[in-house]
Amino acid sequence: MILNPAMHTGAKQIVQRCLGLIKGQNLLIFADKTTMELAAIIAEASDVLGVQSTIIFVPVSLQRKIPGESDLSHLAQAAAKEARAILTCVNSSPECLPFRERILETQWSARTRIGHMPGANLDVLQLANVDFKELVDECHKLEIALARGRTMDLRS
């Protein structure tokens, strides 16, 4: 796959800035058929940064059964306990919400960082290629306006 530079930079931003991971730490990524390409690109970016990544593929059909008829595998639970960060790159189907909730309820520790990206696609990588300092500055400006204002009118 030909990856444009903005996607590669965006994937690294997700690992470094959003999840705050550094060299030597580990990332667990849950993915399915709708997000496997995205998960693979993030895993590749992790490896470039020296962050060990593991992708656990969970078919959508199995996601629909968790936690009702089955649960996360012992392997997935153990990997979640050991991960410094967990990223859920899975579909956004409402039928799979219990699966996503189960990941968030898994016995990870207080030090574990969670990134939740249901329904994400490759466009997310381009959107993550942003100047975070500028973004934070703009958010602070908006924060002041929203805190002082009484009404808001959104226009496109």
PDB file of C-alpha atoms in Angstrom:
ATOM      1  CA  MET A   1       0.000   0.000   0.000  1.00  0.00           C
ATOM      2  CA  ILE A   2       1.244   3.485  -0.832  1.00  0.00           C
ATOM      3  CA  LEU A   3       0.984   5.584   2.291  1.00  0.00           C
ATOM      4  CA  ASN A   4       0.984   9.331   1.937  1.00  0.00           C
ATOM      5  CA  PRO A   5       3.250  11.222   4.356  1.00  0.00           C
ATOM      6  CA  ALA A   6       0.318  12.864   6.180  1.00  0.00           C
ATOM      7  CA  MET A   7      -1.118   9.440   7.071  1.00  0.00           C
ATOM      8  CA  HIS A   8       2.228   8.193   8.357  1.00  0.00           C
ATOM      9  CA  THR A   9       2.717  11.347  10.439  1.00  0.00           C
ATOM     10  CA  GLY A  10      -0.862  11.106  11.702  1.00  0.00           C
ATOM     11  CA  ALA A  11      -0.323   7.486  12.793  1.00  0.00           C
ATOM     12  CA  LYS A  12       2.821   8.513  14.689  1.00  0.00           C
ATOM     13  CA  GLN A  13       0.879  11.378  16.313  1.00  0.00           C
ATOM     14  CA  ILE A  14      -1.747   8.914  17.561  1.00  0.00           C
ATOM     15  CA  VAL A  15       0.956   6.768  19.144  1.00  0.00           C
ATOM     16  CA  GLN A  16       3.123   9.571  20.568  1.00  0.00           C
ATOM     17  CA  ARG A  17       0.800  12.494  21.275  1.00  0.00           C
ATOM     18  CA  CYS A  18      -2.615  10.926  21.788  1.00  0.00           C
ATOM     19  CA  LEU A  19      -1.525   7.771  23.615  1.00  0.00           C
ATOM     20  CA  GLY A  20       1.681   9.280  25.025  1.00  0.00           C
ATOM     21  CA  LEU A  21       3.770   6.201  24.287  1.00  0.00           C
ATOM     22  CA  ILE A  22       7.557   6.222  24.198  1.00  0.00           C
ATOM     23  CA  LYS A  23      10.213   3.811  23.006  1.00  0.00           C
ATOM     24  CA  GLY A  24      10.117   0.494  24.852  1.00  0.00           C
ATOM     25  CA  GLN A  25       6.438   0.639  25.784  1.00  0.00           C
ATOM     26  CA  ASN A  26       3.779  -1.603  24.271  1.00  0.00           C
ATOM     27  CA  LEU A  27       0.514  -0.987  22.457  1.00  0.00           C
ATOM     28  CA  LEU A  28      -2.352  -3.440  22.057  1.00  0.00           C
ATOM     29  CA  ILE A  29      -4.662  -2.779  19.112  1.00  0.00           C
ATOM     30  CA  PHE A  30      -8.055  -4.460  18.710  1.00  0.00           C
ATOM     31  CA  ALA A  31      -9.167  -4.556  15.059  1.00  0.00           C
ATOM     32  CA  ASP A  32     -11.666  -6.210  12.735  1.00  0.00           C
ATOM     33  CA  LYS A  33     -12.157  -6.466   8.975  1.00  0.00           C
ATOM     34  CA  THR A  34     -13.396  -2.859   8.801  1.00  0.00           C
ATOM     35  CA  THR A  35     -10.258  -1.419  10.421  1.00  0.00           C
ATOM     36  CA  MET A  36      -7.431  -3.860   9.740  1.00  0.00           C
ATOM     37  CA  GLU A  37      -5.629  -1.554   7.300  1.00  0.00           C
ATOM     38  CA  LEU A  38      -5.812   1.352   9.762  1.00  0.00           C
ATOM     39  CA  ALA A  39      -4.578  -0.850  12.611  1.00  0.00           C
ATOM     40  CA  ALA A  40      -1.677  -2.123  10.499  1.00  0.00           C
ATOM     41  CA  ILE A  41      -0.547   1.420   9.647  1.00  0.00           C
ATOM     42  CA  ILE A  42      -0.679   2.452  13.312  1.00  0.00           C
ATOM     43  CA  ALA A  43       1.262  -0.698  14.243  1.00  0.00           C
ATOM     44  CA  GLU A  44       3.910   0.120  11.625  1.00  0.00           C
ATOM     45  CA  ALA A  45       4.222   3.670  12.969  1.00  0.00           C
ATOM     46  CA  SER A  46       4.556   2.248  16.480  1.00  0.00           C
ATOM     47  CA  ASP A  47       7.389   0.006  15.387  1.00  0.00           C
ATOM     48  CA  VAL A  48       9.196   2.960  13.766  1.00  0.00           C
ATOM     49  CA  LEU A  49       8.939   4.777  17.115  1.00  0.00           C
ATOM     50  CA  GLY A  50      10.265   1.780  19.045  1.00  0.00           C
ATOM     51  CA  VAL A  51       6.872   1.003  20.567  1.00  0.00           C
ATOM     52  CA  GLN A  52       6.065  -2.701  20.467  1.00  0.00           C
ATOM     53  CA  SER A  53       2.622  -3.245  18.963  1.00  0.00           C
ATOM     54  CA  THR A  54       0.302  -6.228  18.918  1.00  0.00           C
ATOM     55  CA  ILE A  55      -2.887  -6.452  16.873  1.00  0.00           C
ATOM     56  CA  ILE A  56      -5.669  -8.740  18.022  1.00  0.00           C
ATOM     57  CA  PHE A  57      -8.147  -9.421  15.238  1.00  0.00           C
ATOM     58  CA  VAL A  58     -11.699  -9.947  16.506  1.00  0.00           C
ATOM     59  CA  PRO A  59     -14.258 -10.816  13.820  1.00  0.00           C
ATOM     60  CA  VAL A  60     -17.438  -8.741  13.872  1.00  0.00           C
ATOM     61  CA  SER A  61     -19.477 -11.929  14.339  1.00  0.00           C
ATOM     62  CA  LEU A  62     -17.566 -12.660  17.553  1.00  0.00           C
ATOM     63  CA  GLN A  63     -17.866  -9.052  18.735  1.00  0.00           C
ATOM     64  CA  ARG A  64     -21.645  -9.423  18.567  1.00  0.00           C
ATOM     65  CA  LYS A  65     -21.459 -12.413  20.959  1.00  0.00           C
ATOM     66  CA  ILE A  66     -19.429 -10.664  23.667  1.00  0.00           C
ATOM     67  CA  PRO A  67     -20.247 -10.581  26.554  1.00  0.00           C
ATOM     68  CA  GLY A  68     -23.569 -12.440  26.141  1.00  0.00           C
ATOM     69  CA  GLU A  69     -22.591 -15.803  24.680  1.00  0.00           C
ATOM     70  CA  SER A  70     -18.807 -15.566  25.108  1.00  0.00           C
ATOM     71  CA  ASP A  71     -16.125 -13.303  26.510  1.00  0.00           C
ATOM     72  CA  LEU A  72     -12.723 -11.941  25.578  1.00  0.00           C
ATOM     73  CA  SER A  73     -10.194 -14.717  25.172  1.00  0.00           C
ATOM     74  CA  HIS A  74      -7.695 -15.314  27.936  1.00  0.00           C
ATOM     75  CA  LEU A  75      -5.001 -14.217  25.485  1.00  0.00           C
ATOM     76  CA  ALA A  76      -6.742 -10.889  24.856  1.00  0.00           C
ATOM     77  CA  GLN A  77      -7.318 -10.335  28.575  1.00  0.00           C
ATOM     78  CA  ALA A  78      -3.673 -11.101  29.395  1.00  0.00           C
ATOM     79  CA  ALA A  79      -2.443  -8.821  26.603  1.00  0.00           C
ATOM     80  CA  ALA A  80      -4.692  -6.009  27.862  1.00  0.00           C
ATOM     81  CA  LYS A  81      -3.318  -6.383  31.391  1.00  0.00           C
ATOM     82  CA  GLU A  82       0.256  -6.055  30.121  1.00  0.00           C
ATOM     83  CA  ALA A  83      -0.283  -3.237  27.630  1.00  0.00           C
ATOM     84  CA  ARG A  84       0.763   0.329  28.400  1.00  0.00           C
ATOM     85  CA  ALA A  85      -1.923   1.471  25.967  1.00  0.00           C
ATOM     86  CA  ILE A  86      -4.934  -0.130  24.299  1.00  0.00           C
ATOM     87  CA  LEU A  87      -6.406   1.161  21.052  1.00  0.00           C
ATOM     88  CA  THR A  88      -9.823  -0.025  19.899  1.00  0.00           C
ATOM     89  CA  CYS A  89      -9.893   0.251  16.109  1.00  0.00           C
ATOM     90  CA  VAL A  90     -13.108  -1.649  15.500  1.00  0.00           C
ATOM     91  CA  ASN A  91     -16.414  -1.100  13.719  1.00  0.00           C
ATOM     92  CA  SER A  92     -18.979   1.303  15.131  1.00  0.00           C
ATOM     93  CA  SER A  93     -21.998  -0.990  14.884  1.00  0.00           C
ATOM     94  CA  PRO A  94     -24.400  -0.595  17.832  1.00  0.00           C
ATOM     95  CA  GLU A  95     -24.634  -4.407  18.019  1.00  0.00           C
ATOM     96  CA  CYS A  96     -20.915  -4.481  18.902  1.00  0.00           C
ATOM     97  CA  LEU A  97     -21.156  -1.893  21.679  1.00  0.00           C
ATOM     98  CA  PRO A  98     -21.078  -4.565  24.429  1.00  0.00           C
ATOM     99  CA  PHE A  99     -17.761  -5.807  22.984  1.00  0.00           C
ATOM    100  CA  ARG A 100     -16.273  -2.307  23.067  1.00  0.00           C
ATOM    101  CA  GLU A 101     -17.546  -1.853  26.621  1.00  0.00           C
ATOM    102  CA  ARG A 102     -15.988  -5.189  27.626  1.00  0.00           C
ATOM    103  CA  ILE A 103     -12.598  -3.996  26.391  1.00  0.00           C
ATOM    104  CA  LEU A 104     -12.971  -0.855  28.491  1.00  0.00           C
ATOM    105  CA  GLU A 105     -13.962  -2.972  31.519  1.00  0.00           C
ATOM    106  CA  THR A 106     -11.094  -5.443  31.132  1.00  0.00           C
ATOM    107  CA  GLN A 107      -8.697  -5.691  34.016  1.00  0.00           C
ATOM    108  CA  TRP A 108      -6.175  -3.174  32.779  1.00  0.00           C
ATOM    109  CA  SER A 109      -4.346  -1.113  35.363  1.00  0.00           C
ATOM    110  CA  ALA A 110      -4.605   2.541  36.298  1.00  0.00           C
ATOM    111  CA  ARG A 111      -1.462   3.218  34.259  1.00  0.00           C
ATOM    112  CA  THR A 112      -3.030   1.920  31.028  1.00  0.00           C
ATOM    113  CA  ARG A 113      -4.005   4.503  28.437  1.00  0.00           C
ATOM    114  CA  ILE A 114      -7.056   3.834  26.299  1.00  0.00           C
ATOM    115  CA  GLY A 115      -7.693   5.130  22.800  1.00  0.00           C
ATOM    116  CA  HIS A 116     -11.192   4.448  21.525  1.00  0.00           C
ATOM    117  CA  MET A 117     -11.688   4.730  17.749  1.00  0.00           C
ATOM    118  CA  PRO A 118     -14.822   2.788  16.749  1.00  0.00           C
ATOM    119  CA  GLY A 119     -15.634   3.291  13.087  1.00  0.00           C
ATOM    120  CA  ALA A 120     -12.334   5.006  12.333  1.00  0.00           C
ATOM    121  CA  ASN A 121     -10.954   4.866   8.816  1.00  0.00           C
ATOM    122  CA  LEU A 122      -7.812   6.027   7.025  1.00  0.00           C
ATOM    123  CA  ASP A 123      -9.076   9.627   6.963  1.00  0.00           C
ATOM    124  CA  VAL A 124      -8.451   9.720  10.725  1.00  0.00           C
ATOM    125  CA  LEU A 125      -4.728   9.434  10.058  1.00  0.00           C
ATOM    126  CA  GLN A 126      -4.769  12.546   7.904  1.00  0.00           C
ATOM    127  CA  LEU A 127      -6.817  14.392  10.527  1.00  0.00           C
ATOM    128  CA  ALA A 128      -4.322  13.380  13.225  1.00  0.00           C
ATOM    129  CA  ASN A 129      -1.545  15.038  11.228  1.00  0.00           C
ATOM    130  CA  VAL A 130      -2.043  18.334  13.022  1.00  0.00           C
ATOM    131  CA  ASP A 131       0.048  20.861  14.907  1.00  0.00           C
ATOM    132  CA  PHE A 132      -1.074  19.971  18.429  1.00  0.00           C
ATOM    133  CA  LYS A 133       0.187  23.220  19.979  1.00  0.00           C
ATOM    134  CA  GLU A 134      -1.864  25.234  17.503  1.00  0.00           C
ATOM    135  CA  LEU A 135      -4.874  22.968  18.059  1.00  0.00           C
ATOM    136  CA  VAL A 136      -4.680  23.398  21.849  1.00  0.00           C
ATOM    137  CA  ASP A 137      -4.351  27.179  21.445  1.00  0.00           C
ATOM    138  CA  GLU A 138      -7.439  27.277  19.225  1.00  0.00           C
ATOM    139  CA  CYS A 139      -9.377  25.097  21.683  1.00  0.00           C
ATOM    140  CA  HIS A 140      -8.521  27.469  24.529  1.00  0.00           C
ATOM    141  CA  LYS A 141      -9.858  30.401  22.491  1.00  0.00           C
ATOM    142  CA  LEU A 142     -13.051  28.480  21.829  1.00  0.00           C
ATOM    143  CA  GLU A 143     -13.264  27.483  25.496  1.00  0.00           C
ATOM    144  CA  ILE A 144     -13.307  31.136  26.561  1.00  0.00           C
ATOM    145  CA  ALA A 145     -16.004  32.016  24.032  1.00  0.00           C
ATOM    146  CA  LEU A 146     -18.157  29.062  25.082  1.00  0.00           C
ATOM    147  CA  ALA A 147     -17.723  29.787  28.796  1.00  0.00           C
ATOM    148  CA  ARG A 148     -18.712  33.452  28.422  1.00  0.00           C
ATOM    149  CA  GLY A 149     -21.393  33.040  25.792  1.00  0.00           C
ATOM    150  CA  ARG A 150     -25.085  32.351  26.232  1.00  0.00           C
ATOM    151  CA  THR A 151     -25.899  31.060  22.761  1.00  0.00           C
ATOM    152  CA  MET A 152     -23.992  29.526  19.897  1.00  0.00           C
ATOM    153  CA  ASP A 153     -24.747  29.571  16.195  1.00  0.00           C
ATOM    154  CA  LEU A 154     -22.886  26.999  14.077  1.00  0.00           C
ATOM    155  CA  ARG A 155     -22.602  27.748  10.379  1.00  0.00           C
ATOM    156  CA  SER A 156     -20.898  25.889   7.590  1.00  0.00           C
TER     157      SER A 156
END
